[in-house]
Coordinates of C-alpha atoms in Angstrom, one line a residue:
X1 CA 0.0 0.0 0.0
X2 CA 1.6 3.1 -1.2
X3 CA 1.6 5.9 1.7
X4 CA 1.7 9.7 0.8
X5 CA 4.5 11.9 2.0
X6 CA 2.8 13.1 4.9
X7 CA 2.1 9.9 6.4
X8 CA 5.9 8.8 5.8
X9 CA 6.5 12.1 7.8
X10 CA 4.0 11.0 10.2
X11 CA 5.4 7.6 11.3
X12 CA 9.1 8.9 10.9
X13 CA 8.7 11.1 13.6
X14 CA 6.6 8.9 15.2
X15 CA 9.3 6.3 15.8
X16 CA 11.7 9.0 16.3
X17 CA 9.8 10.1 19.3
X18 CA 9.8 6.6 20.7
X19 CA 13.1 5.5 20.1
X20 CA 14.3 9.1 21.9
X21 CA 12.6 8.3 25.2
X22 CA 15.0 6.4 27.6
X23 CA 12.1 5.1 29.8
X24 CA 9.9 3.3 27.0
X25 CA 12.4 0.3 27.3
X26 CA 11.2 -0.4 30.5
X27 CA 8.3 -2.0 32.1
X28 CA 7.2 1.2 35.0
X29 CA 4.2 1.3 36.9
X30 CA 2.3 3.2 34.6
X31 CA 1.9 1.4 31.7
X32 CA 4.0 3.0 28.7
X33 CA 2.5 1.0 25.6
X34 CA -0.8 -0.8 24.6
X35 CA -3.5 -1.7 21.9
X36 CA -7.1 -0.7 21.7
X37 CA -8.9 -3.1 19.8
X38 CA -12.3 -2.0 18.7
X39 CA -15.3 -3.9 16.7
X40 CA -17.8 -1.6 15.4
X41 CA -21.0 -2.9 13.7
X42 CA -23.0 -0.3 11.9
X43 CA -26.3 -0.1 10.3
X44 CA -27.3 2.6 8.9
X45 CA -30.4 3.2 6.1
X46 CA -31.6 6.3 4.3
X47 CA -29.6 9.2 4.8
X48 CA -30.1 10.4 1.5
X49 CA -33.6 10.2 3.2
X50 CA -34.6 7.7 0.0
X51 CA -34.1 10.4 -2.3
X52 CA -31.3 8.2 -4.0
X53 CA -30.3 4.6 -4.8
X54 CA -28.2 3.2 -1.9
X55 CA -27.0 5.1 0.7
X56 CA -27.2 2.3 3.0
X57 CA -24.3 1.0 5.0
X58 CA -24.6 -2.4 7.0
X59 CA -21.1 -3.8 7.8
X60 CA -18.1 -4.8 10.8
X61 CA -14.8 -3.3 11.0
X62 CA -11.7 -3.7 12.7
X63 CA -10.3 -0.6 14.1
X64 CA -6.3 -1.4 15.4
X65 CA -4.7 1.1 18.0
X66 CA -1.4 0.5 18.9
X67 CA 0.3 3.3 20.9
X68 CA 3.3 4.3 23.2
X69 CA 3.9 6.6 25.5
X70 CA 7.2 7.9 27.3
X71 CA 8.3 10.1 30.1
X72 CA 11.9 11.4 31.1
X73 CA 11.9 14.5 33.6
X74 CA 9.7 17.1 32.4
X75 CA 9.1 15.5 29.0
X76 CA 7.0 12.9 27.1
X77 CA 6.5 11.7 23.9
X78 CA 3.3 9.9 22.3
X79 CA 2.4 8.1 18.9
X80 CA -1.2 5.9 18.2
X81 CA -1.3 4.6 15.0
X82 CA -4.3 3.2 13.2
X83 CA -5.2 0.2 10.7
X84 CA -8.8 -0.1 9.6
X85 CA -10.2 -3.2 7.7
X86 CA -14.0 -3.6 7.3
X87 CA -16.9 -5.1 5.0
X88 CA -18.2 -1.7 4.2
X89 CA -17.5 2.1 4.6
X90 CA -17.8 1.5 8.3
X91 CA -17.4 4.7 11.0
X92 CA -15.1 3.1 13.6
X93 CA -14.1 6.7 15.1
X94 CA -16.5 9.0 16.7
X95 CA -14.5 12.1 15.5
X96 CA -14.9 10.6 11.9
X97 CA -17.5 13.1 10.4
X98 CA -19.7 11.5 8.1
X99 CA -18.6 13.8 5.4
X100 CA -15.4 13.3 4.9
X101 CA -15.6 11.6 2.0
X102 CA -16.4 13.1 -1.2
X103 CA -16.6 12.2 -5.0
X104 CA -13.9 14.0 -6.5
X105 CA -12.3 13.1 -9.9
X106 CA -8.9 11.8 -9.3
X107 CA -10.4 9.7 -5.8
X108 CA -8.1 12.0 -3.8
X109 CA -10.6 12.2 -1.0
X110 CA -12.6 8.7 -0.9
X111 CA -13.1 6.8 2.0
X112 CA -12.2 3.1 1.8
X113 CA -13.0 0.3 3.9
X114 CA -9.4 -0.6 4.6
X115 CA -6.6 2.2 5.6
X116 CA -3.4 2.8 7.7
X117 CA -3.2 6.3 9.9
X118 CA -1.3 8.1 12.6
X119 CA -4.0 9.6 14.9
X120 CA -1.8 11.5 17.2
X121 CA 2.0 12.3 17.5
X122 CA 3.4 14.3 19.9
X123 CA 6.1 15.8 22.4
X124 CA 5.3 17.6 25.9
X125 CA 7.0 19.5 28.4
X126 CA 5.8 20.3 31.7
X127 CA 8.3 22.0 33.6
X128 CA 6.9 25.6 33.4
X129 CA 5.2 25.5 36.4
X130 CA 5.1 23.0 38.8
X131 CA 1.4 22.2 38.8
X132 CA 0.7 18.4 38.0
X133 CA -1.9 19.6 35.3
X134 CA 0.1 21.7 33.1
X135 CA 2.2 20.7 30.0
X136 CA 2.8 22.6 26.7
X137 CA 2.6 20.2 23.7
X138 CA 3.8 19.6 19.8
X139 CA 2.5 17.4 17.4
X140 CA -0.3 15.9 15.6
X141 CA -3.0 15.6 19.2
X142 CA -6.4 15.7 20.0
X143 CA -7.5 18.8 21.3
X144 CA -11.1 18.7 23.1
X145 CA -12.9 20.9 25.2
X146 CA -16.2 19.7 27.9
X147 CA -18.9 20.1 25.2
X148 CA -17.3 19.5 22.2
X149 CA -18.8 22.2 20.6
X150 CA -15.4 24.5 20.2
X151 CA -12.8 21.6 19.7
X152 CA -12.8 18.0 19.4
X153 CA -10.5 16.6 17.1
X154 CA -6.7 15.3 16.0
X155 CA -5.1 18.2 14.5
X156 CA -1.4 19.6 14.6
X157 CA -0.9 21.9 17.0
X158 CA 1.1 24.0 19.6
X159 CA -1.0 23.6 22.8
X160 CA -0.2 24.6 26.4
X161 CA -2.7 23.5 28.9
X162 CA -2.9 24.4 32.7
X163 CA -5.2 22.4 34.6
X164 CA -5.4 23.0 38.4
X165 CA -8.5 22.6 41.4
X166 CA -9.4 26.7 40.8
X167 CA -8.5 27.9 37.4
X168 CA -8.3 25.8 34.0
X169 CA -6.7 27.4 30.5
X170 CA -6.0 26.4 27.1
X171 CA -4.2 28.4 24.4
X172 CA -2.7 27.5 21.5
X173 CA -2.3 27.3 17.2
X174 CA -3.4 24.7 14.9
X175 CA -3.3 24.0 11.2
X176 CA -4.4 20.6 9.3
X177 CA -1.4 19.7 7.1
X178 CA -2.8 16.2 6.5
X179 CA -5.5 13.2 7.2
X180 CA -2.1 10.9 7.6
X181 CA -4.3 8.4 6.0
X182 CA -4.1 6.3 3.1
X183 CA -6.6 7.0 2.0
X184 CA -7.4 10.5 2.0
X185 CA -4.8 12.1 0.2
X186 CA -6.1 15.5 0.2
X187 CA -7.9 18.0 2.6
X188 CA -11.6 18.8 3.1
X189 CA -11.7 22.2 1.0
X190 CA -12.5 24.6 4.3
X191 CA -9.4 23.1 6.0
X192 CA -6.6 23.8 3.4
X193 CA -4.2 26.4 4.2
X194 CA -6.6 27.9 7.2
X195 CA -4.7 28.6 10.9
X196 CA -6.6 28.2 14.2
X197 CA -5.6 30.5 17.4
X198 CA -7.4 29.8 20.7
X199 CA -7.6 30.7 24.4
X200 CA -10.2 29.9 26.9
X201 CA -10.0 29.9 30.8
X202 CA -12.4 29.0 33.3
X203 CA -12.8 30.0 37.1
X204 CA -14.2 27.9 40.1
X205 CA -15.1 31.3 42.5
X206 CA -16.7 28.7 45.1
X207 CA -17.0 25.1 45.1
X208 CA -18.5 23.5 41.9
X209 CA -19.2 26.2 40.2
X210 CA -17.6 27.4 37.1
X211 CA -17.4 30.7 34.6
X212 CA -15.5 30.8 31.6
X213 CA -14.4 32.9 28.4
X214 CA -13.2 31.4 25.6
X215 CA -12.4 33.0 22.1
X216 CA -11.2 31.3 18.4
X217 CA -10.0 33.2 15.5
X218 CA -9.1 31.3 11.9
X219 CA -7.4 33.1 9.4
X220 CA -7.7 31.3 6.3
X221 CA -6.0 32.4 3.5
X222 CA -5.8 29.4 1.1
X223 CA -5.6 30.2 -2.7
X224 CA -9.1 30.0 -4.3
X225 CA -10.4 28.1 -7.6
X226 CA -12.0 30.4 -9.8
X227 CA -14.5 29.1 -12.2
X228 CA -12.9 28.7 -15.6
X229 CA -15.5 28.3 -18.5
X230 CA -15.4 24.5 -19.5
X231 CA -13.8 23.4 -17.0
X232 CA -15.9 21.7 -14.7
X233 CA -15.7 22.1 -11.0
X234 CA -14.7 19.3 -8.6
X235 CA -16.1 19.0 -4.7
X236 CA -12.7 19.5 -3.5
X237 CA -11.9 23.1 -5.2
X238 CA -11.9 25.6 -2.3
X239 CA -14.3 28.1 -3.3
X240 CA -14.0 30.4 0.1
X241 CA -12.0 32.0 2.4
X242 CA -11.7 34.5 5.3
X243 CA -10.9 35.2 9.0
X244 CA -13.5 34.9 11.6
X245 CA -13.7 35.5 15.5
X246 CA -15.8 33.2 17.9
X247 CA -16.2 34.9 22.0
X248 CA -18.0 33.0 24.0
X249 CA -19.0 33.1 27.9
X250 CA -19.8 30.2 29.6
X251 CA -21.1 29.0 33.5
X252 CA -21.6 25.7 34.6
X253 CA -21.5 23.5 37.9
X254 CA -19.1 21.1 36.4
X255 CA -22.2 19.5 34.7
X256 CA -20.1 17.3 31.9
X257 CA -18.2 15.9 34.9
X258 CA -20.2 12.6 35.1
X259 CA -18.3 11.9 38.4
X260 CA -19.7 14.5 40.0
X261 CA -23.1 14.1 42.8
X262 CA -24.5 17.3 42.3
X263 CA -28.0 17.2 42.8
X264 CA -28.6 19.9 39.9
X265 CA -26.0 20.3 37.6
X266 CA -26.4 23.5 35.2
X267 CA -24.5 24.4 31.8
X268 CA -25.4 27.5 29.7
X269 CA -22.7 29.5 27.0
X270 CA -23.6 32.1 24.9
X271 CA -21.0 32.8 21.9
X272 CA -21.0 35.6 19.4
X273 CA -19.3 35.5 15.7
X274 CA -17.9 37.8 13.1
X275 CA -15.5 38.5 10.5
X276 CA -15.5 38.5 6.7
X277 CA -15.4 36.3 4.2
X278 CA -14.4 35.6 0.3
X279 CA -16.3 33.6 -1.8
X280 CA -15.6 32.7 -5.8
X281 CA -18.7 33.6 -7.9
X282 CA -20.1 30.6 -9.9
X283 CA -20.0 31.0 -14.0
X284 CA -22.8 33.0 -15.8
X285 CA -26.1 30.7 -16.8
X286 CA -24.4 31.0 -20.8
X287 CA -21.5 29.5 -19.5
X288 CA -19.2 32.9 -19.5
X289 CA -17.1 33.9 -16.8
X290 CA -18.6 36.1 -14.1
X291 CA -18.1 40.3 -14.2
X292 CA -15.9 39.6 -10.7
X293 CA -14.4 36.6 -9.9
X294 CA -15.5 36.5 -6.1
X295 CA -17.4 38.7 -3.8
X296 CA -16.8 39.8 0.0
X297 CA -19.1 39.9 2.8
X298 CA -19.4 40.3 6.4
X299 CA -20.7 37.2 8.8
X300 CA -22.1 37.6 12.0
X301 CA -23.9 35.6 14.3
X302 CA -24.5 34.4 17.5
X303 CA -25.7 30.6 19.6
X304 CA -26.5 29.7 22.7
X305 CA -26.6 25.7 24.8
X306 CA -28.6 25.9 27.9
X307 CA -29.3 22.9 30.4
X308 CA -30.0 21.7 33.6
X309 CA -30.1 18.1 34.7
X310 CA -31.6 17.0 38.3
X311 CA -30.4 13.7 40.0
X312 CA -33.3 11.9 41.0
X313 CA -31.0 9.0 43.5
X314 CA -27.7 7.8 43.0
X315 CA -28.8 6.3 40.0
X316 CA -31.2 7.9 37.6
X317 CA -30.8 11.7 36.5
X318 CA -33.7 13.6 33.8
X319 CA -32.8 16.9 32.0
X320 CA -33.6 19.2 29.1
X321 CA -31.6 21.5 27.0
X322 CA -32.4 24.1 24.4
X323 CA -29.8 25.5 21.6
X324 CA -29.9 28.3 19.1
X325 CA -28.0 29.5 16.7
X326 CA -28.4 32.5 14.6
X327 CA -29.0 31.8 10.9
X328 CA -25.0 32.9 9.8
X329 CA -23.7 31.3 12.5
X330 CA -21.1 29.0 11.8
X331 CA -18.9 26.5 14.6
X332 CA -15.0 27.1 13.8
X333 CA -14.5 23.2 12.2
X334 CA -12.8 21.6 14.7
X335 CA -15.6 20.7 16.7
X336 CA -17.4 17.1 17.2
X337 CA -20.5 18.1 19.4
X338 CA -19.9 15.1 21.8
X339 CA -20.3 15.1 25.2
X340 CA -21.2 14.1 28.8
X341 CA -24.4 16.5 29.4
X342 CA -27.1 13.1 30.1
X343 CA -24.3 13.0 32.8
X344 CA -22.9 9.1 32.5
X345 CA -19.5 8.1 31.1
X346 CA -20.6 8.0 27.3
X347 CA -19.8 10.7 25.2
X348 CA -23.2 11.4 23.6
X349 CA -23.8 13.9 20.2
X350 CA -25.5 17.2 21.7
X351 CA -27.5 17.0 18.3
X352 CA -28.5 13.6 17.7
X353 CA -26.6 10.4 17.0
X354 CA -28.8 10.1 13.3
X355 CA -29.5 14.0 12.3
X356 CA -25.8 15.5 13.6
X357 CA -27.1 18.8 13.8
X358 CA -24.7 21.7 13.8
X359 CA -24.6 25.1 15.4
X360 CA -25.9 26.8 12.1
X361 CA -29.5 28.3 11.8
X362 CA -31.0 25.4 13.8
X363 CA -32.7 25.3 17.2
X364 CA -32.8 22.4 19.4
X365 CA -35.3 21.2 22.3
X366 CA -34.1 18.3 24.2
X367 CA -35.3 16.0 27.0
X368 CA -33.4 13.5 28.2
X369 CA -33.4 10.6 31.1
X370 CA -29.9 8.4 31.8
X371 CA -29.1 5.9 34.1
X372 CA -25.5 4.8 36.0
X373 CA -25.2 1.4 38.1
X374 CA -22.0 1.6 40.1
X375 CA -18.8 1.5 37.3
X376 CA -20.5 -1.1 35.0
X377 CA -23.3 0.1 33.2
X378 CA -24.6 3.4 31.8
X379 CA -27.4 4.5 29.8
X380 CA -29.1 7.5 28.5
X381 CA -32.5 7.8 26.8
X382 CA -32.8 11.5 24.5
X383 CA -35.6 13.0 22.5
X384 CA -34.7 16.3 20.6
X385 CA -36.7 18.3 18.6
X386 CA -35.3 20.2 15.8
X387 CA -36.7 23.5 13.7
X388 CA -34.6 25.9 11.5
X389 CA -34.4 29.3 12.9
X390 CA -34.6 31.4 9.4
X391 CA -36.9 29.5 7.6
X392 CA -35.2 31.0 4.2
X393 CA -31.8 29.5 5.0
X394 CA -29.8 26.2 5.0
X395 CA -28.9 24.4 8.3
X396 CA -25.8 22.7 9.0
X397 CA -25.7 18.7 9.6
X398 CA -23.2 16.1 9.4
X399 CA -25.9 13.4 9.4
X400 CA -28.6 13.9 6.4
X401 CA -27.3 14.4 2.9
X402 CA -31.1 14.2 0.9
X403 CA -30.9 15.0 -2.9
X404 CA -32.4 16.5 -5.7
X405 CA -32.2 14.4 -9.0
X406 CA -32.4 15.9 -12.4
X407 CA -33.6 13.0 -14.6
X408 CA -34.2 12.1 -18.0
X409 CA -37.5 12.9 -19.3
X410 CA -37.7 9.3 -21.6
X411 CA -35.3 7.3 -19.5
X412 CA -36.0 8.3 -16.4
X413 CA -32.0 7.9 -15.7
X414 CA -30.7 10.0 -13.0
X415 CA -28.2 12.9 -14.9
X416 CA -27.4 14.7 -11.9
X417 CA -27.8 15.3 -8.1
X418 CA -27.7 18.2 -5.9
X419 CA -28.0 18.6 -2.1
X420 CA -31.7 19.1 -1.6
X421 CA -33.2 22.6 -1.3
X422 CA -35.7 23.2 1.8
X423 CA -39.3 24.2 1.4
X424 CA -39.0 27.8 1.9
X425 CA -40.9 29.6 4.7
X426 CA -41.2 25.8 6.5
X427 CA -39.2 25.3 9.7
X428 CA -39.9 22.0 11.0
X429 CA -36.7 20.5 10.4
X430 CA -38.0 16.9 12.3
X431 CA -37.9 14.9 15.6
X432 CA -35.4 12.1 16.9
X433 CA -34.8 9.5 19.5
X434 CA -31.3 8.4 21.0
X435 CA -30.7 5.5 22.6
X436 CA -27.2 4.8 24.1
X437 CA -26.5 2.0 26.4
X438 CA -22.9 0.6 27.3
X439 CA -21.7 -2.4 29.6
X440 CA -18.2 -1.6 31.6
X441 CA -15.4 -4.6 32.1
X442 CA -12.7 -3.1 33.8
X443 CA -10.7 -0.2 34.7
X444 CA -7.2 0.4 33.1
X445 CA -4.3 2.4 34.4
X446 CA -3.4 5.0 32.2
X447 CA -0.9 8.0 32.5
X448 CA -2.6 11.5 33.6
X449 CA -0.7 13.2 30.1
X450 CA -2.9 10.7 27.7
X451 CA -6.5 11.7 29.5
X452 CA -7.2 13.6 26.4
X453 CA -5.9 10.8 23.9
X454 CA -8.0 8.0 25.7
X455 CA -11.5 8.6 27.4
X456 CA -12.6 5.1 27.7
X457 CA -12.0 2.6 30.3
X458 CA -10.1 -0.5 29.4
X459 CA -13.0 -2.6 28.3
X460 CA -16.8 -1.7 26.8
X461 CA -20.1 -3.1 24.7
X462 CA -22.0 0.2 23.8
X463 CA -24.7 0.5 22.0
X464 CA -25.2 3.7 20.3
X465 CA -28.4 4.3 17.9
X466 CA -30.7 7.1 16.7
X467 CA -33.7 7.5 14.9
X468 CA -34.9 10.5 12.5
X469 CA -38.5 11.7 11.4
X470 CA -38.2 14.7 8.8
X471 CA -40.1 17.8 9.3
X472 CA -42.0 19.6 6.5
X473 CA -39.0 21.2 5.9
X474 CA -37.8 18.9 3.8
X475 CA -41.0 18.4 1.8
X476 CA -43.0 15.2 0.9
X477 CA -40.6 13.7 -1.4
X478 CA -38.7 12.0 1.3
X479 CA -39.3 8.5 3.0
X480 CA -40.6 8.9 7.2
X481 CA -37.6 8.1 9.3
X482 CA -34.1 7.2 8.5
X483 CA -31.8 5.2 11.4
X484 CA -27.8 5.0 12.4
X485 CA -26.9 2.6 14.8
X486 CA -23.7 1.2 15.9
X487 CA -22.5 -1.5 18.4
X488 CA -18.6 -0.8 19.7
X489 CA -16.5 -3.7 21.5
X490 CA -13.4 -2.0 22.8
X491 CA -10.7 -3.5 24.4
X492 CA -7.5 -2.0 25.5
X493 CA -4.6 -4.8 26.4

């Protein structure tokens, strides 16, 4: 299998950072290397909400982990490869967003059901301070924040992170150079040549409770692909471009700490958006090139995530949430929406496991119930309801891609699809219901430095499943419901 430069890159450094550490040779009491094996079964039917042939996915795959980790003084090191083999296009990776492949000309950017990958590759120092919780690193790492909604994913970066009983703070830059996959050679379009800076601290002024600000500027300067008259244009041409600020304020009683016993457990943020933006202007109707070749504009918006959860005994908790965001809104890319708010150990998507809403005209009204016995089993039970703000506009999601065919009048043979337009003036965007459910084995001992890396105990079964109804929105073209479910055996030796 023929690897791309950047993976070569990848896994040259990645050895180099293992073969450097003195203390990986030896057997300590924290564990220094391992494998997380992981089984994911996934069924998944209508998407394309029936609007198209296929679209179904029903397979198993094998998702391979091996990492190692090293510590001498005040620094570490840390690689986790990956190698993926499966019966179908199979989503073995939560942060794997269900777009990320696309139909491009030359295959640059198609998902296949067996690859190779370095997830995370890194150095870190912690002798700035001597707080237990701070370290400063370099490298390809995952970078993740309570609720998922600012950052959640494996990118390159410079990150320092200070992590004590009273204050928390992140700060750092990041930059996708690469998938360091096999088989995505190229970059999603928005994440070519576009820098991320962030900073965000958070306060606990008395016990439990926590405020927060947090801000995120990209500046993304990539070079754009004009439309050129007969040439035809390909899903991975980068068409915009532009720098945007994110400022957000948040409060919360340390409600996506699942450990925690509050009896009510609170979360609210409130984020506001601007900056400017470049976008290419599409060829005339006759086929000629456009009077300008792109057009500026200003974007500005804003969102908010409320909640509140109430612990009815030791085990069983119930809570509802409610989410806007204003019709230009836009979250920064790096974000996966996962997180603890039903309050157990599963890491559960704030806008449904089958729709994967996004903070982008859409509003959200969720009740929820979950359920923790002891350290072995969890569960959460989530109804969300889900309406478009501007009723005029697009909304973002990761988890319905319906068409629009353009078909031959005698054939009837499909010549052409596009994404498919919503009914305007109808904002009833649809309803859905979450079950997730996962059975504990054992707990692992893991160093405090790869918390961010690995969230899972050392064993699991989860079951993790949603069903979709479409509103009106989407017209009455497309079939009732659609479903995604998936069953995860992890295992970490």
């Amino acid at each position: 299998m023929k690897l791309n430069p950047f993976v070569k890159a990848g896994i040259g450094l990645s050895f180099a950072l293992i073969w450097s550490c003195p203390t990986l040779a030896a057997i300590t009491e924290t564990k220094n290397f391992g494998l997380e094996v992981k089984i994911t079964g996934q069924s998944e039917d209508d998407r394309d909400l029936g609007t198209a042939r296929g679209g179904d996915v029903n397979g198993v795959g094998l998702d391979l982990r091996p990492w190692v980790y090293g510590e001498s003084g005040a620094w570490s090191a840390y690689a986790m490869g990956q190698a993926v083999t499966s019966t179908d296009i199979i989503e073995t990776d939560t942060l794997q967003q269900s777009d990320g492949a696309q139909a491009t000309d030359s295959g640059d950017r198609q998902t296949k059901k067996n690859y190779l990958a370095m997830r995370e590759f890194w150095v870190g120092y912690s002798g700035f301070t001597p707080y237990p919780g701070e370290i400063l690193k370099f490298g390809r790492q995952r970078l993740r924040n309570d609720d998922g909604q600012w950052r959640d994913t494996n990118i390159e970066a410079l990150n320092w992170t200070f992590d004590t009983t009273l204050l928390r703070a992140n700060a750092g830059v990041a930059e996708r150079f690469s998938e360091y996959r096999t088989d995505l050679k190229e970059l999603a379009p928005k994440d070519k040549d576009r820098l991320h800076a962030y900073a965000d601290a958070a306060y606990q002024w008395t016990p439990g409770q926590w405020v927060g600000l947090r801000g995120h500027h990209t500046h993304d300067n990539g070079k754009l692909d004009y439309a050129e008259p007969g040439v035809p244009r390909d899903t991975l041409d980068k068409t915009e471009n532009g720098d945007i600020s994110w400022l957000g304020l948040t409060a919360d009683s340390d409600a996506y700490n699942w450990r925690n016993t509050n009896t009510v457990n609170y979360w609210g943020s409130i984020t506001g958006m601007s900056g400017d933006r470049d976008k290419v202007n599409p060829l005339n109707a006759d086929g000629s090139r456009p009077t300008e070749a792109k057009r500026s504009d200003s974007v500005n918006g804003w969102a908010t995530d409320l909640g509140v959860r109430l612990r009815l005994d030791p085990q069983w908790q119930v809570g509802a949430a409610y989410a806007r965001a204003s019709a230009d809104y836009e979250q920064n890319g790096l974000e996966s929406n996962r997180s603890n708010y039903t309050g157990t150990r599963s890491r559960v998507h704030r806008f449904g496991e089958a729709f994967r809403g996004e903070m982008n005209n859409l509003q959200t009204a969720t009740l929820f119930g979950s359920w923790m016995l002891n350290d072995q089993y969890d569960a959460s039970l989530i109804y969300h309801k889900f309406w478009r703000v501007d009723g005029n506009k697009p909304v973002g999601s990761n988890g319905i891609n319906a068409v629009e065919n353009n078909t031959d009048d005698v054939t009837g043979a499909i010549l052409s699809s596009t994404s498919l337009p919503l009914d305007d003036g109808k904002k009833d965007m649809g309803q859905e219901m979450d079950l997730v459910v996962t059975k504990y084995f054992k707990q692992g001992l893991l160093p405090a430095a790869l918390s961010q890396s690995i969230d899972e105990p050392s064993a699991l079964v989860r079951f993790r499943g949603g069903v979709f109804k479409p509103g009106d929105a989407y017209g009455s073209q497309v079939d009732s419901y659609m479903h995604r479910a998936f069953i995860d055996v992890i295992w970490r030796f």
